[in-house]
Amino acid sequence: VRLVRSSCVVVNLHRCGPHLRRMSMKKETPSDVRLHLAAVNGDLKVIRRLLDSGKVHVDCRDKEGTTPLILSAANGHLECVQELLEQGADPAARRLTGTTALFFAAQAGYMDVAQLLISHQAPVDTPSVDGGTPLFVACQYGNHEMVQLLVRH
């Protein structure tokens, strides 16, 4: 088990999945932190409670520009992605690296998440700062079904 310390929390990276390397909590409010952790862990009940409280914005960002939608998509939490989109999350939101929720869904092969994001007008050809796109990363990881989905859109 690998742990990363933050000023507010300790994040267990093993449980968070391979797509979350580091989640900096330095400048976020406690509610932002809770929403990010709920998104990583797929805790739909907590996501709903926090968003319904009005104390946190659906697109709150961490130091790297990561939103709850990006975290849920990167970890394959379809119901959480659906809820965040219904609550107004921006499917085109980009991290500082330029990566999007669709980029991470394509990388991990989460077809259902990718289809949902695309149905909410997530851009399929947005490049990251190094030029990678969801299509490129799907090809790189050999996910033929994902490649076909992205090419169709």
PDB file of C-alpha atoms in Angstrom:
ATOM      1  CA  VAL A   1       0.000   0.000   0.000  1.00  0.00           C
ATOM      2  CA  ARG A   2       1.419   3.331  -1.082  1.00  0.00           C
ATOM      3  CA  LEU A   3       0.389   6.496   0.728  1.00  0.00           C
ATOM      4  CA  VAL A   4       0.809  10.134  -0.216  1.00  0.00           C
ATOM      5  CA  ARG A   5       0.532  12.766   2.490  1.00  0.00           C
ATOM      6  CA  SER A   6      -1.376  15.959   1.942  1.00  0.00           C
ATOM      7  CA  SER A   7      -1.931  18.846   4.290  1.00  0.00           C
ATOM      8  CA  CYS A   8      -5.488  17.621   4.867  1.00  0.00           C
ATOM      9  CA  VAL A   9      -5.698  13.903   4.160  1.00  0.00           C
ATOM     10  CA  VAL A  10      -3.796  10.755   3.429  1.00  0.00           C
ATOM     11  CA  VAL A  11      -4.875   9.168   0.170  1.00  0.00           C
ATOM     12  CA  ASN A  12      -4.489   5.445  -0.263  1.00  0.00           C
ATOM     13  CA  LEU A  13      -3.400   5.216  -3.894  1.00  0.00           C
ATOM     14  CA  HIS A  14      -3.906   1.481  -4.104  1.00  0.00           C
ATOM     15  CA  ARG A  15      -7.626   1.891  -3.417  1.00  0.00           C
ATOM     16  CA  CYS A  16      -7.917   4.987  -5.622  1.00  0.00           C
ATOM     17  CA  GLY A  17      -6.892   3.219  -8.792  1.00  0.00           C
ATOM     18  CA  PRO A  18      -4.027   3.594 -11.226  1.00  0.00           C
ATOM     19  CA  HIS A  19      -5.198   6.873 -12.750  1.00  0.00           C
ATOM     20  CA  LEU A  20      -4.862   8.967  -9.618  1.00  0.00           C
ATOM     21  CA  ARG A  21      -1.212   9.564  -8.962  1.00  0.00           C
ATOM     22  CA  ARG A  22      -1.559  12.422  -6.548  1.00  0.00           C
ATOM     23  CA  MET A  23      -4.444  14.504  -5.342  1.00  0.00           C
ATOM     24  CA  SER A  24      -3.219  17.703  -3.754  1.00  0.00           C
ATOM     25  CA  MET A  25      -5.587  19.014  -1.119  1.00  0.00           C
ATOM     26  CA  LYS A  26      -3.567  22.060  -0.083  1.00  0.00           C
ATOM     27  CA  LYS A  27      -5.907  24.855  -1.226  1.00  0.00           C
ATOM     28  CA  GLU A  28      -9.247  23.088  -1.330  1.00  0.00           C
ATOM     29  CA  THR A  29     -12.009  23.514   1.206  1.00  0.00           C
ATOM     30  CA  PRO A  30     -12.901  20.528   3.387  1.00  0.00           C
ATOM     31  CA  SER A  31     -16.056  20.029   1.293  1.00  0.00           C
ATOM     32  CA  ASP A  32     -13.984  20.048  -1.909  1.00  0.00           C
ATOM     33  CA  VAL A  33     -11.713  17.405  -0.417  1.00  0.00           C
ATOM     34  CA  ARG A  34     -14.674  15.233   0.581  1.00  0.00           C
ATOM     35  CA  LEU A  35     -16.199  15.538  -2.901  1.00  0.00           C
ATOM     36  CA  HIS A  36     -12.926  14.589  -4.578  1.00  0.00           C
ATOM     37  CA  LEU A  37     -12.496  11.568  -2.313  1.00  0.00           C
ATOM     38  CA  ALA A  38     -16.110  10.485  -2.854  1.00  0.00           C
ATOM     39  CA  ALA A  39     -15.553  10.749  -6.623  1.00  0.00           C
ATOM     40  CA  VAL A  40     -12.382   8.648  -6.441  1.00  0.00           C
ATOM     41  CA  ASN A  41     -14.046   6.007  -4.294  1.00  0.00           C
ATOM     42  CA  GLY A  42     -17.358   5.931  -6.175  1.00  0.00           C
ATOM     43  CA  ASP A  43     -19.375   7.013  -3.149  1.00  0.00           C
ATOM     44  CA  LEU A  44     -22.561   8.198  -4.844  1.00  0.00           C
ATOM     45  CA  LYS A  45     -24.383   8.872  -1.577  1.00  0.00           C
ATOM     46  CA  VAL A  46     -21.683  11.276  -0.370  1.00  0.00           C
ATOM     47  CA  ILE A  47     -21.483  12.968  -3.780  1.00  0.00           C
ATOM     48  CA  ARG A  48     -25.231  13.636  -3.725  1.00  0.00           C
ATOM     49  CA  ARG A  49     -25.189  14.847  -0.129  1.00  0.00           C
ATOM     50  CA  LEU A  50     -22.308  17.250  -0.722  1.00  0.00           C
ATOM     51  CA  LEU A  51     -23.706  18.672  -3.951  1.00  0.00           C
ATOM     52  CA  ASP A  52     -27.195  19.009  -2.496  1.00  0.00           C
ATOM     53  CA  SER A  53     -25.757  20.910   0.486  1.00  0.00           C
ATOM     54  CA  GLY A  54     -24.682  23.775  -1.761  1.00  0.00           C
ATOM     55  CA  LYS A  55     -21.328  23.986   0.045  1.00  0.00           C
ATOM     56  CA  VAL A  56     -19.288  22.713  -2.868  1.00  0.00           C
ATOM     57  CA  HIS A  57     -19.237  23.395  -6.598  1.00  0.00           C
ATOM     58  CA  VAL A  58     -19.673  20.387  -8.892  1.00  0.00           C
ATOM     59  CA  ASP A  59     -16.537  21.411 -10.827  1.00  0.00           C
ATOM     60  CA  CYS A  60     -14.296  22.236  -7.852  1.00  0.00           C
ATOM     61  CA  ARG A  61     -10.658  21.653  -8.752  1.00  0.00           C
ATOM     62  CA  ASP A  62      -7.566  20.523  -6.947  1.00  0.00           C
ATOM     63  CA  LYS A  63      -4.121  22.027  -7.484  1.00  0.00           C
ATOM     64  CA  GLU A  64      -3.684  20.053 -10.719  1.00  0.00           C
ATOM     65  CA  GLY A  65      -7.070  21.183 -12.053  1.00  0.00           C
ATOM     66  CA  THR A  66      -8.703  17.801 -11.505  1.00  0.00           C
ATOM     67  CA  THR A  67     -12.480  17.825 -11.090  1.00  0.00           C
ATOM     68  CA  PRO A  68     -14.704  15.227  -9.416  1.00  0.00           C
ATOM     69  CA  LEU A  69     -15.971  14.192 -12.867  1.00  0.00           C
ATOM     70  CA  ILE A  70     -12.442  13.468 -14.037  1.00  0.00           C
ATOM     71  CA  LEU A  71     -11.787  11.394 -10.908  1.00  0.00           C
ATOM     72  CA  SER A  72     -14.999   9.380 -11.231  1.00  0.00           C
ATOM     73  CA  ALA A  73     -14.422   8.771 -14.941  1.00  0.00           C
ATOM     74  CA  ALA A  74     -10.799   7.756 -14.375  1.00  0.00           C
ATOM     75  CA  ASN A  75     -11.922   5.152 -11.877  1.00  0.00           C
ATOM     76  CA  GLY A  76     -14.881   3.822 -13.871  1.00  0.00           C
ATOM     77  CA  HIS A  77     -17.646   4.954 -11.524  1.00  0.00           C
ATOM     78  CA  LEU A  78     -20.506   5.195 -14.030  1.00  0.00           C
ATOM     79  CA  GLU A  79     -23.261   6.140 -11.560  1.00  0.00           C
ATOM     80  CA  CYS A  80     -21.096   8.888 -10.089  1.00  0.00           C
ATOM     81  CA  VAL A  81     -20.260  10.214 -13.556  1.00  0.00           C
ATOM     82  CA  GLN A  82     -24.000  10.251 -14.351  1.00  0.00           C
ATOM     83  CA  GLU A  83     -24.831  12.122 -11.145  1.00  0.00           C
ATOM     84  CA  LEU A  84     -22.074  14.678 -11.629  1.00  0.00           C
ATOM     85  CA  LEU A  85     -23.200  15.337 -15.208  1.00  0.00           C
ATOM     86  CA  GLU A  86     -26.824  15.678 -14.082  1.00  0.00           C
ATOM     87  CA  GLN A  87     -25.681  18.161 -11.439  1.00  0.00           C
ATOM     88  CA  GLY A  88     -23.990  20.266 -14.124  1.00  0.00           C
ATOM     89  CA  ALA A  89     -20.397  19.017 -14.266  1.00  0.00           C
ATOM     90  CA  ASP A  90     -18.508  20.196 -17.336  1.00  0.00           C
ATOM     91  CA  PRO A  91     -17.658  17.183 -19.538  1.00  0.00           C
ATOM     92  CA  ALA A  92     -15.005  19.305 -21.291  1.00  0.00           C
ATOM     93  CA  ALA A  93     -13.146  20.273 -18.085  1.00  0.00           C
ATOM     94  CA  ARG A  94      -9.381  19.862 -18.445  1.00  0.00           C
ATOM     95  CA  ARG A  95      -6.613  19.313 -15.932  1.00  0.00           C
ATOM     96  CA  LEU A  96      -3.492  21.473 -16.124  1.00  0.00           C
ATOM     97  CA  THR A  97      -2.065  18.703 -18.307  1.00  0.00           C
ATOM     98  CA  GLY A  98      -4.967  19.180 -20.723  1.00  0.00           C
ATOM     99  CA  THR A  99      -6.409  15.741 -20.028  1.00  0.00           C
ATOM    100  CA  THR A 100     -10.168  15.279 -19.682  1.00  0.00           C
ATOM    101  CA  ALA A 101     -12.579  12.793 -18.167  1.00  0.00           C
ATOM    102  CA  LEU A 102     -12.936  11.159 -21.587  1.00  0.00           C
ATOM    103  CA  PHE A 103      -9.157  10.866 -21.915  1.00  0.00           C
ATOM    104  CA  PHE A 104      -8.977   8.811 -18.707  1.00  0.00           C
ATOM    105  CA  ALA A 105     -12.048   6.722 -19.562  1.00  0.00           C
ATOM    106  CA  ALA A 106     -10.499   5.940 -22.963  1.00  0.00           C
ATOM    107  CA  GLN A 107      -7.160   5.099 -21.372  1.00  0.00           C
ATOM    108  CA  ALA A 108      -8.732   2.675 -18.905  1.00  0.00           C
ATOM    109  CA  GLY A 109     -11.198   1.185 -21.390  1.00  0.00           C
ATOM    110  CA  TYR A 110     -14.345   2.230 -19.526  1.00  0.00           C
ATOM    111  CA  MET A 111     -16.729   2.017 -22.492  1.00  0.00           C
ATOM    112  CA  ASP A 112     -19.898   2.817 -20.554  1.00  0.00           C
ATOM    113  CA  VAL A 113     -18.293   5.898 -19.005  1.00  0.00           C
ATOM    114  CA  ALA A 114     -16.953   7.042 -22.381  1.00  0.00           C
ATOM    115  CA  GLN A 115     -20.361   6.601 -24.037  1.00  0.00           C
ATOM    116  CA  LEU A 116     -22.035   8.596 -21.274  1.00  0.00           C
ATOM    117  CA  LEU A 117     -19.486  11.410 -21.518  1.00  0.00           C
ATOM    118  CA  ILE A 118     -19.854  11.546 -25.305  1.00  0.00           C
ATOM    119  CA  SER A 119     -23.648  11.660 -24.968  1.00  0.00           C
ATOM    120  CA  HIS A 120     -23.117  14.776 -22.816  1.00  0.00           C
ATOM    121  CA  GLN A 121     -21.001  16.409 -25.538  1.00  0.00           C
ATOM    122  CA  ALA A 122     -17.569  15.612 -24.123  1.00  0.00           C
ATOM    123  CA  PRO A 123     -15.126  16.611 -26.864  1.00  0.00           C
ATOM    124  CA  VAL A 124     -13.506  13.537 -28.389  1.00  0.00           C
ATOM    125  CA  ASP A 125     -10.513  15.260 -29.969  1.00  0.00           C
ATOM    126  CA  THR A 126      -9.235  17.610 -27.242  1.00  0.00           C
ATOM    127  CA  PRO A 127      -5.451  17.195 -27.031  1.00  0.00           C
ATOM    128  CA  SER A 128      -3.492  17.216 -23.807  1.00  0.00           C
ATOM    129  CA  VAL A 129      -0.512  19.554 -23.508  1.00  0.00           C
ATOM    130  CA  ASP A 130       1.715  16.817 -24.949  1.00  0.00           C
ATOM    131  CA  GLY A 131      -0.667  16.240 -27.878  1.00  0.00           C
ATOM    132  CA  GLY A 132      -2.373  13.066 -26.682  1.00  0.00           C
ATOM    133  CA  THR A 133      -6.093  12.674 -27.356  1.00  0.00           C
ATOM    134  CA  PRO A 134      -8.631  10.134 -26.121  1.00  0.00           C
ATOM    135  CA  LEU A 135      -8.332   8.380 -29.491  1.00  0.00           C
ATOM    136  CA  PHE A 136      -4.551   8.313 -29.293  1.00  0.00           C
ATOM    137  CA  VAL A 137      -4.529   6.853 -25.793  1.00  0.00           C
ATOM    138  CA  ALA A 138      -7.161   4.243 -26.727  1.00  0.00           C
ATOM    139  CA  CYS A 139      -4.902   3.176 -29.630  1.00  0.00           C
ATOM    140  CA  GLN A 140      -1.850   3.227 -27.380  1.00  0.00           C
ATOM    141  CA  TYR A 141      -3.558   0.894 -24.900  1.00  0.00           C
ATOM    142  CA  GLY A 142      -4.909  -1.383 -27.657  1.00  0.00           C
ATOM    143  CA  ASN A 143      -8.569  -0.847 -26.857  1.00  0.00           C
ATOM    144  CA  HIS A 144     -10.141  -1.491 -30.272  1.00  0.00           C
ATOM    145  CA  GLU A 145     -13.729  -1.124 -29.097  1.00  0.00           C
ATOM    146  CA  MET A 146     -12.929   2.285 -27.593  1.00  0.00           C
ATOM    147  CA  VAL A 147     -11.127   3.320 -30.787  1.00  0.00           C
ATOM    148  CA  GLN A 148     -14.238   2.453 -32.814  1.00  0.00           C
ATOM    149  CA  LEU A 149     -16.464   4.438 -30.447  1.00  0.00           C
ATOM    150  CA  LEU A 150     -14.242   7.510 -30.636  1.00  0.00           C
ATOM    151  CA  VAL A 151     -13.853   7.330 -34.426  1.00  0.00           C
ATOM    152  CA  ARG A 152     -17.657   7.207 -34.804  1.00  0.00           C
ATOM    153  CA  HIS A 153     -17.911  10.481 -32.894  1.00  0.00           C
TER     154      HIS A 153
END
